Amino acid sequence: MEDRLGEEEVREALRPGLPWTDPVCLAVTDSTNRVAMEMAENGAPHGTVVVADAQTAGRGRMGRRWVSPAGKNLYVSLLLRPSVPAVDAPLLALVAGVALADAVEAVGVPASLKWPNDLYCGGRKAGGILAEMASDPDGVRHVVIGVGLNVNMEEADFPPDLRGTATSLRIFAGRAFRRVDVLARLLDALGTRYAEFVGGGFASLRDGWDRRDFLRGRRVLLRRHGGEGWGTADGLDTVGALRFLPDGGPAIESVHSGEILDFRR
Ligand code: BTN
């Protein structure tokens, strides 16, 4: 199967009417997020797309690495210059999650979303989002949304510590995908979901999250500012916070940032 991810293919994947522009396609780089953040500081426009075929220092959340071998997956960073207050900018990562799930389902793979930034297929992680932001007292200067999606990885391509917990579209579906097709769906979905968010806030995307919520009703181990503890996840509220009932706690709490360290299957 022809599976190039060159500038020409990526340019063809950009649909008019969406913000995406000026695609930069790199054979290999350290991190597309780092490149996009640097381009942002140097004045690159809203909608700039950075894609790499391989990353040597792919960044995950919480300082983790993102395994990024050549020719297998999607590593994409999108530069946005949103007119939103800095406190709302982290919601863009949730918006990107809903869009990523839209894109994965559009190529025929059922997807669920694990708060805050993971895409799951068949109970294993297939993708993740890393949003990085620069702001000043006047508000958000720019946000870079980094999306890593395991497309054609096979079990043996994963390092041993990730086998069993990570997956790819190919492993789940039993067939390979043209990466540029998946990228085209992702850019369409993210352009559309971003417009919905700008127009109506996170509330307008909540359905897209709720029907794919991987954690809802599950027992989860949450780490947040102030410590770790088990409790039950109860979906997201209208502003994208996790509703969490701590074990033994009297009431549901709204958690705006944190990490799920473990969950009961
Ligand atoms: C996570 O689940 O921890 C987030 C992973 C985000 C990985 C993507 S790959 C493209 C972009 N460039 C990076 O260095 N990281 C993000």
Tab-separated table of C-alpha atoms and ligand atoms in Angstrom:
chain	number	residue	atom	x	y	z
A	1	MET	CA	0.000	0.000	0.000
A	2	GLU	CA	1.248	3.473	-0.957
A	3	ASP	CA	1.710	5.267	2.348
A	4	ARG	CA	3.661	8.439	1.792
A	5	LEU	CA	3.212	11.427	4.033
A	6	GLY	CA	4.915	14.075	1.902
A	7	GLU	CA	4.062	17.749	1.544
A	8	GLU	CA	2.057	17.137	-1.631
A	9	GLU	CA	-0.155	14.469	-0.018
A	10	VAL	CA	-0.663	16.572	3.098
A	11	ARG	CA	-1.515	19.685	1.070
A	12	GLU	CA	-4.177	17.672	-0.764
A	13	ALA	CA	-5.651	16.665	2.585
A	14	LEU	CA	-6.405	20.304	3.513
A	15	ARG	CA	-10.046	21.149	2.831
A	16	PRO	CA	-10.969	24.779	2.065
A	17	GLY	CA	-12.922	26.616	4.756
A	18	LEU	CA	-10.903	25.187	7.642
A	19	PRO	CA	-8.030	26.965	9.369
A	20	TRP	CA	-5.261	24.614	8.208
A	21	THR	CA	-2.481	26.148	6.175
A	22	ASP	CA	1.239	26.102	5.383
A	23	PRO	CA	1.912	22.401	6.063
A	24	VAL	CA	5.465	21.581	7.068
A	25	CYS	CA	6.284	17.896	6.503
A	26	LEU	CA	9.485	16.628	8.037
A	27	ALA	CA	11.048	13.230	7.434
A	28	VAL	CA	12.398	13.225	10.957
A	29	THR	CA	12.481	15.730	13.786
A	30	ASP	CA	12.858	15.636	17.546
A	31	SER	CA	9.282	16.689	18.302
A	32	THR	CA	6.654	18.296	16.078
A	33	ASN	CA	5.369	20.137	19.170
A	34	ARG	CA	8.766	21.675	19.751
A	35	VAL	CA	8.995	22.695	16.094
A	36	ALA	CA	5.479	24.184	16.117
A	37	MET	CA	6.112	26.093	19.378
A	38	GLU	CA	9.284	27.561	17.874
A	39	MET	CA	7.469	28.479	14.660
A	40	ALA	CA	4.741	30.114	16.750
A	41	GLU	CA	7.302	32.262	18.567
A	42	ASN	CA	8.647	33.274	15.151
A	43	GLY	CA	5.212	34.446	13.949
A	44	ALA	CA	3.828	31.437	12.038
A	45	PRO	CA	0.101	31.869	11.350
A	46	HIS	CA	-2.950	30.344	13.033
A	47	GLY	CA	-3.632	26.992	11.381
A	48	THR	CA	-0.008	26.030	10.678
A	49	VAL	CA	0.329	22.240	10.393
A	50	VAL	CA	3.538	20.390	11.289
A	51	VAL	CA	3.771	16.686	10.439
A	52	ALA	CA	6.704	14.316	10.824
A	53	ASP	CA	7.255	10.818	9.560
A	54	ALA	CA	9.358	10.032	12.647
A	55	GLN	CA	10.270	11.757	15.935
A	56	THR	CA	13.433	11.154	17.910
A	57	ALA	CA	12.175	12.813	21.118
A	58	GLY	CA	8.383	12.676	20.866
A	59	ARG	CA	6.881	14.268	23.962
A	60	GLY	CA	4.018	12.783	25.943
A	61	ARG	CA	2.141	14.260	28.883
A	62	MET	CA	3.787	14.415	32.302
A	63	GLY	CA	7.267	14.408	30.754
A	64	ARG	CA	6.816	10.932	29.253
A	65	ARG	CA	8.167	9.884	25.871
A	66	TRP	CA	6.013	9.203	22.831
A	67	VAL	CA	7.250	6.237	20.834
A	68	SER	CA	7.533	7.566	17.269
A	69	PRO	CA	9.032	5.117	14.750
A	70	ALA	CA	9.227	6.078	11.065
A	71	GLY	CA	6.519	5.393	8.529
A	72	LYS	CA	3.969	3.843	10.885
A	73	ASN	CA	1.908	6.473	12.665
A	74	LEU	CA	0.717	10.062	12.737
A	75	TYR	CA	2.699	12.721	14.591
A	76	VAL	CA	1.000	16.059	14.008
A	77	SER	CA	1.111	19.463	15.678
A	78	LEU	CA	-1.344	22.249	14.964
A	79	LEU	CA	-0.743	25.869	15.825
A	80	LEU	CA	-3.772	27.823	17.012
A	81	ARG	CA	-4.052	31.455	18.013
A	82	PRO	CA	-7.444	31.346	19.733
A	83	SER	CA	-9.203	34.388	21.149
A	84	VAL	CA	-10.090	32.670	24.417
A	85	PRO	CA	-9.112	33.488	27.997
A	86	ALA	CA	-6.021	31.589	29.151
A	87	VAL	CA	-8.133	29.562	31.610
A	88	ASP	CA	-10.143	28.108	28.715
A	89	ALA	CA	-7.144	27.154	26.573
A	90	PRO	CA	-6.614	23.717	28.222
A	91	LEU	CA	-10.091	22.795	26.995
A	92	LEU	CA	-8.658	22.738	23.495
A	93	ALA	CA	-7.034	19.424	24.360
A	94	LEU	CA	-10.489	17.973	25.097
A	95	VAL	CA	-11.777	19.459	21.841
A	96	ALA	CA	-8.892	17.759	20.024
A	97	GLY	CA	-9.760	14.480	21.747
A	98	VAL	CA	-13.332	14.586	20.469
A	99	ALA	CA	-12.033	15.417	16.971
A	100	LEU	CA	-9.516	12.574	17.097
A	101	ALA	CA	-12.295	10.150	18.031
A	102	ASP	CA	-14.441	11.525	15.164
A	103	ALA	CA	-11.550	10.908	12.757
A	104	VAL	CA	-10.822	7.391	13.984
A	105	GLU	CA	-14.489	6.446	13.765
A	106	ALA	CA	-14.671	7.974	10.273
A	107	VAL	CA	-12.120	5.377	9.127
A	108	GLY	CA	-14.185	2.616	10.710
A	109	VAL	CA	-12.630	2.071	14.137
A	110	PRO	CA	-14.731	2.543	17.295
A	111	ALA	CA	-13.002	4.900	19.720
A	112	SER	CA	-13.436	5.987	23.303
A	113	LEU	CA	-11.982	8.883	25.248
A	114	LYS	CA	-10.199	8.636	28.554
A	115	TRP	CA	-10.066	11.946	30.402
A	116	PRO	CA	-8.181	14.081	29.933
A	117	ASN	CA	-6.270	13.346	26.725
A	118	ASP	CA	-6.208	9.701	25.677
A	119	LEU	CA	-7.872	7.881	22.815
A	120	TYR	CA	-8.670	4.224	23.469
A	121	CYS	CA	-9.554	1.425	21.054
A	122	GLY	CA	-10.733	-1.874	22.510
A	123	GLY	CA	-9.627	-0.918	26.027
A	124	ARG	CA	-6.062	0.040	25.063
A	125	LYS	CA	-4.464	3.384	24.344
A	126	ALA	CA	-4.064	4.169	20.638
A	127	GLY	CA	-3.535	7.919	20.726
A	128	GLY	CA	-2.793	10.895	22.905
A	129	ILE	CA	-2.864	14.656	22.864
A	130	LEU	CA	-0.323	17.074	24.267
A	131	ALA	CA	-1.413	20.721	24.312
A	132	GLU	CA	1.245	23.323	25.002
A	133	MET	CA	0.488	26.997	25.435
A	134	ALA	CA	2.160	30.383	25.665
A	135	SER	CA	0.285	33.247	27.268
A	136	ASP	CA	0.904	36.758	28.562
A	137	PRO	CA	-1.210	39.086	30.715
A	138	ASP	CA	-3.333	39.951	27.659
A	139	GLY	CA	-4.319	36.310	27.150
A	140	VAL	CA	-3.296	33.321	25.063
A	141	ARG	CA	-0.530	33.992	22.524
A	142	HIS	CA	-0.699	30.550	20.967
A	143	VAL	CA	-1.572	26.941	21.641
A	144	VAL	CA	0.052	23.951	19.973
A	145	ILE	CA	-2.090	20.837	19.846
A	146	GLY	CA	0.090	17.762	19.372
A	147	VAL	CA	-1.623	14.570	18.289
A	148	GLY	CA	0.041	11.174	18.274
A	149	LEU	CA	-2.001	8.340	16.793
A	150	ASN	CA	-0.759	4.776	16.460
A	151	VAL	CA	-1.969	3.868	12.989
A	152	ASN	CA	-0.014	0.941	11.542
A	153	MET	CA	2.122	-0.196	14.499
A	154	GLU	CA	2.154	-3.937	15.063
A	155	GLU	CA	2.571	-5.584	18.469
A	156	ALA	CA	6.264	-6.185	17.874
A	157	ASP	CA	6.853	-2.491	17.079
A	158	PHE	CA	6.010	-1.480	20.653
A	159	PRO	CA	8.666	-1.534	23.350
A	160	PRO	CA	7.984	-4.401	25.788
A	161	ASP	CA	6.706	-2.105	28.550
A	162	LEU	CA	3.883	-0.871	26.317
A	163	ARG	CA	2.764	-4.222	24.905
A	164	GLY	CA	-0.623	-5.090	26.311
A	165	THR	CA	-1.544	-1.506	27.214
A	166	ALA	CA	-0.962	0.265	23.892
A	167	THR	CA	-2.577	-0.521	20.561
A	168	SER	CA	-2.984	0.848	17.034
A	169	LEU	CA	-5.763	1.115	14.494
A	170	ARG	CA	-4.116	-1.738	12.604
A	171	ILE	CA	-3.948	-4.056	15.605
A	172	PHE	CA	-7.555	-3.323	16.466
A	173	ALA	CA	-8.988	-3.548	12.948
A	174	GLY	CA	-6.702	-6.211	11.498
A	175	ARG	CA	-5.840	-4.127	8.458
A	176	ALA	CA	-3.487	-1.297	7.498
A	177	PHE	CA	-4.572	2.308	6.891
A	178	ARG	CA	-3.241	5.036	4.576
A	179	ARG	CA	-1.956	7.577	7.047
A	180	VAL	CA	-2.821	10.524	4.842
A	181	ASP	CA	-6.483	9.422	4.818
A	182	VAL	CA	-6.542	9.370	8.601
A	183	LEU	CA	-4.766	12.743	8.702
A	184	ALA	CA	-7.335	14.246	6.316
A	185	ARG	CA	-10.162	13.064	8.608
A	186	LEU	CA	-8.350	14.445	11.624
A	187	LEU	CA	-7.859	17.876	10.084
A	188	ASP	CA	-11.507	18.011	8.958
A	189	ALA	CA	-12.779	16.962	12.358
A	190	LEU	CA	-10.497	19.273	14.307
A	191	GLY	CA	-11.344	22.265	12.106
A	192	THR	CA	-15.047	21.570	12.579
A	193	ARG	CA	-14.870	20.886	16.329
A	194	TYR	CA	-12.680	23.947	16.882
A	195	ALA	CA	-15.322	26.143	15.210
A	196	GLU	CA	-18.005	24.568	17.437
A	197	PHE	CA	-15.913	25.293	20.519
A	198	VAL	CA	-15.252	28.909	19.544
A	199	GLY	CA	-18.979	29.369	18.854
A	200	GLY	CA	-20.484	27.586	21.842
A	201	GLY	CA	-17.801	26.522	24.320
A	202	PHE	CA	-17.188	22.959	25.477
A	203	ALA	CA	-20.914	22.435	26.086
A	204	SER	CA	-21.434	22.195	22.319
A	205	LEU	CA	-19.060	19.200	22.125
A	206	ARG	CA	-20.199	17.392	25.202
A	207	ASP	CA	-22.312	14.850	23.369
A	208	GLY	CA	-19.261	13.907	21.313
A	209	TRP	CA	-17.401	13.227	24.550
A	210	ASP	CA	-20.211	11.638	26.570
A	211	ARG	CA	-21.031	8.861	24.151
A	212	ARG	CA	-17.361	7.794	24.091
A	213	ASP	CA	-16.501	8.359	27.735
A	214	PHE	CA	-14.236	5.461	28.715
A	215	LEU	CA	-14.191	6.243	32.434
A	216	ARG	CA	-17.796	7.035	33.220
A	217	GLY	CA	-18.983	4.852	36.101
A	218	ARG	CA	-15.552	3.268	36.569
A	219	ARG	CA	-13.435	3.164	39.680
A	220	VAL	CA	-10.337	5.245	39.013
A	221	LEU	CA	-7.162	6.245	40.805
A	222	LEU	CA	-6.835	10.000	40.359
A	223	ARG	CA	-3.700	12.056	40.885
A	224	ARG	CA	-4.259	15.758	41.194
A	225	HIS	CA	-2.890	18.751	42.937
A	226	GLY	CA	-3.066	17.747	46.563
A	227	GLY	CA	-2.598	13.988	46.256
A	228	GLU	CA	-3.859	10.664	44.941
A	229	GLY	CA	-6.955	8.665	45.694
A	230	TRP	CA	-9.491	6.171	44.410
A	231	GLY	CA	-13.035	7.112	43.578
A	232	THR	CA	-15.646	6.858	40.856
A	233	ALA	CA	-15.640	8.856	37.620
A	234	ASP	CA	-19.005	10.333	36.732
A	235	GLY	CA	-18.465	11.942	33.325
A	236	LEU	CA	-17.577	15.519	32.488
A	237	ASP	CA	-19.423	18.676	33.444
A	238	THR	CA	-20.372	21.397	30.971
A	239	VAL	CA	-16.965	23.074	31.273
A	240	GLY	CA	-14.971	19.874	30.692
A	241	ALA	CA	-14.029	19.104	34.293
A	242	LEU	CA	-14.083	15.474	35.471
A	243	ARG	CA	-16.895	14.749	37.941
A	244	PHE	CA	-15.251	12.579	40.598
A	245	LEU	CA	-16.760	11.005	43.699
A	246	PRO	CA	-13.870	10.199	46.074
A	247	ASP	CA	-14.203	6.935	48.026
A	248	GLY	CA	-15.878	7.794	51.295
A	249	GLY	CA	-16.368	11.373	50.131
A	250	PRO	CA	-19.604	13.174	50.736
A	251	ALA	CA	-20.035	14.740	47.281
A	252	ILE	CA	-18.936	14.831	43.661
A	253	GLU	CA	-16.000	17.133	43.011
A	254	SER	CA	-15.082	18.909	39.751
A	255	VAL	CA	-11.519	18.166	38.735
A	256	HIS	CA	-10.074	20.581	36.177
A	257	SER	CA	-6.641	19.047	35.864
A	258	GLY	CA	-5.196	15.720	36.860
A	259	GLU	CA	-4.195	12.312	35.685
A	260	ILE	CA	-5.822	8.880	35.919
A	261	LEU	CA	-3.085	6.566	37.194
A	262	ASP	CA	-5.154	3.381	37.206
A	263	PHE	CA	-8.677	2.126	36.665
A	264	ARG	CA	-10.730	-1.012	37.203
A	265	ARG	CA	-11.525	-2.829	33.993
B	1	BTN	C1	0.257	11.597	25.654
B	1	BTN	O1	-0.628	10.752	25.547
B	1	BTN	O2	1.061	11.570	26.577
B	1	BTN	C2	0.353	12.685	24.586
B	1	BTN	C3	1.160	12.240	23.410
B	1	BTN	C4	1.295	13.296	22.321
B	1	BTN	C5	2.252	12.849	21.247
B	1	BTN	C6	2.256	13.798	20.076
B	1	BTN	S1	3.096	13.143	18.666
B	1	BTN	C7	3.002	14.689	17.886
B	1	BTN	C8	3.292	15.734	18.938
B	1	BTN	N1	4.719	15.952	19.091
B	1	BTN	C9	5.157	15.564	20.270
B	1	BTN	O3	6.351	15.619	20.652
B	1	BTN	N2	4.157	15.085	21.018
B	1	BTN	C10	2.900	15.166	20.314
